[in-house]
Each structure stands twice: as structure tokens, then as C-alpha cells.
């Protein structure tokens, strides 16, 4: 539309008269450029129409799910509250451990310096606290993903009755929490542990160049195996 308006400004008073001015030439080039961009965007939209329709359907279904089960809106607040209540004390405890070291003085070229020195036991405690911090963080995130998945699948597989979804529990989020702690908390904990180590493995693979075809077959085989393993380490793979 904008491109057509610029072209209209060029041709409304005559082609030759308008093309003699610099402003008309600018309008012409801008109009042609905008029309070209519009054509490219239209072609891309036509090419990816199926994907756009799928995304639109997913968004529509998500909105319907949220409006029909409003308790799901409490899930982000619940997740943040758990992180604050569980990760906050761990972070505070780690800071106390770091600050509990012994202050040691050393000299460099006659200039005194000081640094914290920790015992092996203190280092073990700090490493264990960091390990628990990241494990609990992954566990809370996994439980959050499970609650969303549980609520969505219960809504999706509820049959329609006269164009409306059938009767569902008034607080599906609470039902998901009960189901989680009754049947799946061990799976969530073990999956969070795997994902915690897998995250570092995936970051390492992103930093490494992927082996190309035609290179050393052993390196190529090992590299493809590592990438295939990293592809299976997804946050919802064990749900």
C-alpha cells in the first residue's frame, strides 16, 4: 500500500514532468522498493502458509485452554515462588560458605596482598551447594513444564459436547500438582539431573565445529553420535 502511494505521487501529474525532479525520483525508487518487499513477503507467506496456519491454530487452542481453565494462569506465580523459597536459601548459604574462608596474607615484590583461603571441606560444601542449586532449579523448571503439559493434554482430550468442551475439574492446576507428586516426582528429579548435565554438554557441542562429511570417518561418526545424543536431551523428553 505504501509503495502504491509513492508511485501515485510520481504519476498523478504526468510521468515526464515528475521524473525531472529529485523528489519524484526518490518517490519512484521508494515505491518500487516497497512493492518489491511486499511481493517477497507475499511469496514467503504463501510458501509457509501451512506453518502459519498451524501456528495460528496452536495460538487459538492455547487461548481457548487458558480461558476455559483459568487456574493455569497461577502456574508462573507458583514457579517463581518455589524458586524464591528454595533457591534463595541455597544462594544465601553459598555466600556464607564463600565468606567463611580464612584470610591469608602473601607478598608480591614487597607489596602485601590478602586473599581468602578455603579448606578442602569448605570447597566440598561449596561444590555440593552449587550442585544442589542447579539441580533444584532444573527440577522446578521440569515440574513447571509438566504442569503445563498435564493441563494442556487434559483440556485437549476432553471431548466436545454440543460444540462445547465437557466438564473438567475446576482447578486443573491442583489436580496436576497432586498427580505430579503422587506418580512422577522421581522421574522429574532424575530427568532434571540428566538435563543439568546435558545442558553443559549441549553448550560444549555448540562451541565445537561440527565435523564435515569427507573428513576423518572416526571423528565424523563420534561427532554425529554426540549431536544425536544432544538432540535427545530435551526438557520434555522424559515426560
CSV table of C-alpha atoms in Angstrom, one decimal:
chain,number,residue,atom,x,y,z
A,1,UNK,CA,0.0,0.0,0.0
A,2,UNK,CA,2.8,2.4,0.9
A,3,UNK,CA,4.6,1.6,-2.4
A,4,UNK,CA,1.5,2.2,-4.4
A,5,UNK,CA,1.1,5.6,-2.7
A,6,UNK,CA,4.6,6.6,-3.6
A,7,UNK,CA,4.1,5.6,-7.2
A,8,UNK,CA,0.8,7.5,-7.3
A,9,UNK,CA,2.7,10.6,-6.2
A,10,UNK,CA,5.0,10.2,-9.1
A,11,UNK,CA,2.4,9.7,-11.8
A,12,UNK,CA,-0.5,11.9,-10.7
A,13,UNK,CA,0.8,15.0,-12.5
A,14,UNK,CA,2.4,13.3,-15.5
A,15,UNK,CA,5.3,10.9,-15.9
A,16,UNK,CA,7.8,13.1,-17.7
A,17,UNK,CA,7.2,16.2,-15.6
A,18,UNK,CA,7.5,14.3,-12.3
A,19,UNK,CA,10.7,12.4,-13.2
A,20,UNK,CA,12.6,15.6,-13.8
A,21,UNK,CA,12.5,16.4,-10.0
A,22,UNK,CA,14.7,14.7,-7.4
A,23,UNK,CA,11.7,14.3,-5.0
A,24,UNK,CA,9.8,12.4,-7.7
A,25,UNK,CA,12.7,10.1,-8.4
A,26,UNK,CA,13.0,9.4,-4.7
A,27,UNK,CA,9.3,8.5,-4.5
A,28,UNK,CA,9.7,6.3,-7.6
A,29,UNK,CA,12.6,4.3,-6.1
A,30,UNK,CA,10.9,4.1,-2.7
A,31,UNK,CA,7.7,2.9,-4.2
A,32,UNK,CA,9.3,0.3,-6.4
A,33,UNK,CA,11.4,-0.9,-3.4
A,34,UNK,CA,8.3,-1.2,-1.2
A,35,UNK,CA,6.4,-3.1,-3.9
A,36,UNK,CA,9.3,-5.5,-4.2
A,37,UNK,CA,9.4,-6.1,-0.5
A,38,UNK,CA,5.7,-6.7,-0.5
A,39,UNK,CA,6.0,-9.2,-3.3
A,40,UNK,CA,8.7,-11.0,-1.4
A,41,UNK,CA,6.7,-11.1,1.8
A,42,UNK,CA,3.7,-12.3,-0.1
A,43,UNK,CA,5.7,-15.2,-1.6
A,44,UNK,CA,7.1,-16.1,1.7
A,45,UNK,CA,3.7,-16.1,3.3
A,46,UNK,CA,2.3,-18.3,0.5
A,47,UNK,CA,5.2,-20.7,0.9
A,48,UNK,CA,4.9,-21.0,4.6
A,49,UNK,CA,1.1,-20.9,4.7
A,50,UNK,CA,0.8,-24.3,6.2
A,51,UNK,CA,3.2,-23.4,9.0
A,52,UNK,CA,1.4,-20.1,9.7
A,53,UNK,CA,-1.9,-21.9,9.8
A,54,UNK,CA,-0.5,-24.4,12.3
A,55,UNK,CA,0.9,-21.7,14.5
A,56,UNK,CA,-2.4,-19.8,14.3
A,57,UNK,CA,-4.2,-22.9,15.3
A,58,UNK,CA,-1.9,-23.5,18.2
A,59,UNK,CA,-2.3,-19.9,19.5
A,60,UNK,CA,-6.1,-20.2,19.2
A,61,UNK,CA,-6.1,-23.5,21.1
A,62,UNK,CA,-3.8,-22.1,23.8
A,63,UNK,CA,-6.1,-19.1,24.3
A,64,UNK,CA,-9.2,-21.4,24.5
A,65,UNK,CA,-7.4,-23.6,27.0
A,66,UNK,CA,-6.4,-20.6,29.2
A,67,UNK,CA,-9.9,-19.1,29.1
A,68,UNK,CA,-11.6,-22.5,29.9
A,69,UNK,CA,-9.1,-23.3,32.7
A,70,UNK,CA,-8.0,-20.0,34.2
A,71,UNK,CA,-6.2,-21.8,37.1
A,72,UNK,CA,-3.3,-22.3,34.7
A,73,UNK,CA,-2.6,-18.6,35.0
A,74,UNK,CA,-1.3,-19.3,38.5
A,75,UNK,CA,1.5,-21.5,37.3
A,76,UNK,CA,4.1,-18.8,36.6
A,77,UNK,CA,3.5,-17.3,40.0
A,78,UNK,CA,3.8,-20.8,41.6
A,79,UNK,CA,7.0,-21.5,39.8
A,80,UNK,CA,8.6,-18.1,40.7
A,81,UNK,CA,7.5,-18.6,44.4
A,82,UNK,CA,9.1,-22.0,44.5
A,83,UNK,CA,12.3,-20.7,43.0
A,84,UNK,CA,12.5,-17.8,45.5
A,85,UNK,CA,11.7,-20.0,48.5
A,86,UNK,CA,14.1,-22.9,47.6
A,87,UNK,CA,16.9,-21.2,45.6
A,88,UNK,CA,17.1,-18.1,47.8
A,89,UNK,CA,18.3,-20.0,50.9
A,90,UNK,CA,20.7,-22.1,48.9
A,91,UNK,CA,22.2,-18.9,47.4
A,92,UNK,CA,22.5,-17.3,50.8
A,93,UNK,CA,24.1,-20.4,52.2
A,94,UNK,CA,26.6,-20.5,49.4
A,95,UNK,CA,27.5,-16.8,50.1
A,96,UNK,CA,28.1,-17.7,53.7
A,97,UNK,CA,30.3,-20.6,52.8
A,98,UNK,CA,32.4,-18.4,50.5
A,99,UNK,CA,32.8,-15.7,53.1
A,100,UNK,CA,33.8,-18.3,55.8
A,101,UNK,CA,37.3,-18.8,54.4
A,102,UNK,CA,40.4,-17.8,56.2
A,103,UNK,CA,42.1,-14.5,55.3
A,104,UNK,CA,45.7,-15.2,54.3
A,105,UNK,CA,48.4,-12.6,53.6
A,106,UNK,CA,51.1,-13.0,50.9
A,107,UNK,CA,53.7,-10.7,49.4
A,108,UNK,CA,54.5,-9.9,45.8
A,109,UNK,CA,57.6,-7.7,45.2
A,110,UNK,CA,57.4,-6.5,48.7
A,111,UNK,CA,53.7,-5.5,48.5
A,112,UNK,CA,51.3,-7.3,50.8
A,113,UNK,CA,48.1,-8.8,49.4
A,114,UNK,CA,45.3,-10.7,51.0
A,115,UNK,CA,43.1,-13.5,49.8
A,116,UNK,CA,40.5,-15.9,51.1
A,117,UNK,CA,41.8,-19.5,51.6
A,118,UNK,CA,39.3,-22.3,52.0
A,119,UNK,CA,39.9,-25.8,53.3
A,120,UNK,CA,39.1,-28.9,51.3
A,121,UNK,CA,36.0,-29.5,53.4
A,122,UNK,CA,34.7,-25.9,52.7
A,123,UNK,CA,35.4,-26.4,48.9
A,124,UNK,CA,33.3,-29.6,49.0
A,125,UNK,CA,30.5,-27.9,50.7
A,126,UNK,CA,30.5,-25.1,48.2
A,127,UNK,CA,30.6,-27.5,45.3
A,128,UNK,CA,27.7,-29.5,46.8
A,129,UNK,CA,25.7,-26.3,47.3
A,130,UNK,CA,26.2,-25.3,43.7
A,131,UNK,CA,25.2,-28.8,42.6
A,132,UNK,CA,22.0,-28.7,44.6
A,133,UNK,CA,21.2,-25.1,43.4
A,134,UNK,CA,21.3,-26.1,39.7
A,135,UNK,CA,19.6,-29.4,40.3
A,136,UNK,CA,16.7,-27.8,42.2
A,137,UNK,CA,16.4,-25.1,39.6
A,138,UNK,CA,16.1,-27.7,36.8
A,139,UNK,CA,13.7,-29.7,39.0
A,140,UNK,CA,11.4,-26.7,39.4
A,141,UNK,CA,11.5,-25.9,35.7
A,142,UNK,CA,10.7,-29.5,34.9
A,143,UNK,CA,7.8,-29.6,37.3
A,144,UNK,CA,6.5,-26.4,35.7
A,145,UNK,CA,6.7,-27.9,32.2
A,146,UNK,CA,4.9,-31.0,33.5
A,147,UNK,CA,2.1,-29.0,35.0
A,148,UNK,CA,1.6,-27.1,31.7
A,149,UNK,CA,1.7,-30.3,29.7
A,150,UNK,CA,-0.7,-32.1,32.0
A,151,UNK,CA,-3.2,-29.3,31.9
A,152,UNK,CA,-3.0,-28.9,28.1
A,153,UNK,CA,-3.4,-32.6,27.4
A,154,UNK,CA,-6.4,-32.9,29.8
A,155,UNK,CA,-8.1,-30.0,28.0
A,156,UNK,CA,-7.2,-31.2,24.5
A,157,UNK,CA,-8.5,-34.8,25.0
A,158,UNK,CA,-11.7,-33.7,26.7
A,159,UNK,CA,-14.5,-34.4,24.2
A,160,UNK,CA,-16.8,-31.8,22.8
A,161,UNK,CA,-20.4,-32.0,23.8
A,162,UNK,CA,-22.7,-29.9,21.6
A,163,UNK,CA,-19.9,-27.7,20.5
A,164,UNK,CA,-18.5,-27.1,24.0
A,165,UNK,CA,-15.8,-28.9,26.0
A,166,UNK,CA,-17.1,-31.4,28.5
A,167,UNK,CA,-17.0,-31.0,32.3
A,168,UNK,CA,-13.5,-30.5,33.7
A,169,UNK,CA,-12.1,-30.1,37.2
A,170,UNK,CA,-12.5,-26.5,38.5
A,171,UNK,CA,-8.8,-26.4,39.5
A,172,UNK,CA,-6.8,-28.4,37.0
A,173,UNK,CA,-3.6,-27.0,38.2
A,174,UNK,CA,-4.2,-28.5,41.7
A,175,UNK,CA,-5.0,-31.9,40.0
A,176,UNK,CA,-1.7,-31.7,38.1
A,177,UNK,CA,0.2,-31.0,41.3
A,178,UNK,CA,-1.3,-34.0,43.0
A,179,UNK,CA,-0.6,-36.2,40.0
A,180,UNK,CA,2.9,-34.9,39.8
A,181,UNK,CA,3.8,-35.6,43.5
A,182,UNK,CA,2.0,-39.0,43.5
A,183,UNK,CA,3.4,-40.6,40.4
A,184,UNK,CA,6.1,-38.6,38.7
A,185,UNK,CA,8.3,-36.7,41.2
A,186,UNK,CA,11.0,-39.3,40.9
A,187,UNK,CA,11.0,-39.0,37.1
A,188,UNK,CA,11.2,-35.3,37.4
A,189,UNK,CA,14.1,-35.4,39.7
A,190,UNK,CA,16.1,-37.9,37.7
A,191,UNK,CA,15.2,-36.1,34.4
A,192,UNK,CA,16.3,-32.7,35.9
A,193,UNK,CA,19.6,-34.3,36.9
A,194,UNK,CA,20.2,-35.6,33.4
A,195,UNK,CA,19.2,-32.3,31.9
A,196,UNK,CA,21.5,-30.4,34.2
A,197,UNK,CA,24.5,-32.4,32.9
A,198,UNK,CA,23.1,-32.4,29.4
A,199,UNK,CA,22.9,-28.6,29.3
A,200,UNK,CA,26.6,-28.3,29.7
A,201,UNK,CA,27.2,-31.0,27.1
A,202,UNK,CA,25.0,-29.2,24.6
A,203,UNK,CA,26.8,-25.9,25.3
A,204,UNK,CA,30.1,-27.6,24.7
A,205,UNK,CA,28.8,-29.0,21.4
A,206,UNK,CA,27.7,-25.6,20.2
A,207,UNK,CA,31.2,-24.2,20.8
A,208,UNK,CA,32.8,-27.1,18.8
A,209,UNK,CA,32.7,-27.1,15.0
A,210,UNK,CA,30.5,-29.9,13.5
A,211,UNK,CA,32.6,-32.5,11.6
A,212,UNK,CA,32.1,-32.2,7.8
A,213,UNK,CA,31.4,-35.1,5.5
A,214,UNK,CA,34.5,-36.5,3.9
A,215,UNK,CA,36.7,-35.8,7.0
A,216,UNK,CA,38.1,-38.4,9.3
A,217,UNK,CA,35.3,-41.1,9.5
A,218,UNK,CA,36.0,-41.8,13.2
A,219,UNK,CA,35.7,-38.2,14.1
A,220,UNK,CA,32.6,-37.8,11.9
A,221,UNK,CA,30.9,-40.9,13.5
A,222,UNK,CA,31.7,-39.7,17.0
A,223,UNK,CA,30.6,-36.2,16.3
A,224,UNK,CA,27.3,-37.3,14.8
A,225,UNK,CA,26.7,-39.6,17.7
A,226,UNK,CA,27.2,-36.7,20.1
A,227,UNK,CA,24.9,-34.5,18.2
A,228,UNK,CA,22.3,-37.2,18.1
A,229,UNK,CA,22.6,-37.7,21.9
A,230,UNK,CA,22.3,-34.0,22.5
A,231,UNK,CA,19.2,-33.9,20.4
A,232,UNK,CA,17.5,-36.3,22.7
A,233,UNK,CA,18.4,-34.3,25.8
A,234,UNK,CA,15.3,-32.1,25.7
A,235,UNK,CA,13.5,-30.7,28.7
A,236,UNK,CA,10.3,-32.7,27.8
A,237,UNK,CA,12.0,-35.9,26.7
A,238,UNK,CA,11.3,-37.8,29.9
A,239,UNK,CA,7.7,-36.6,30.5
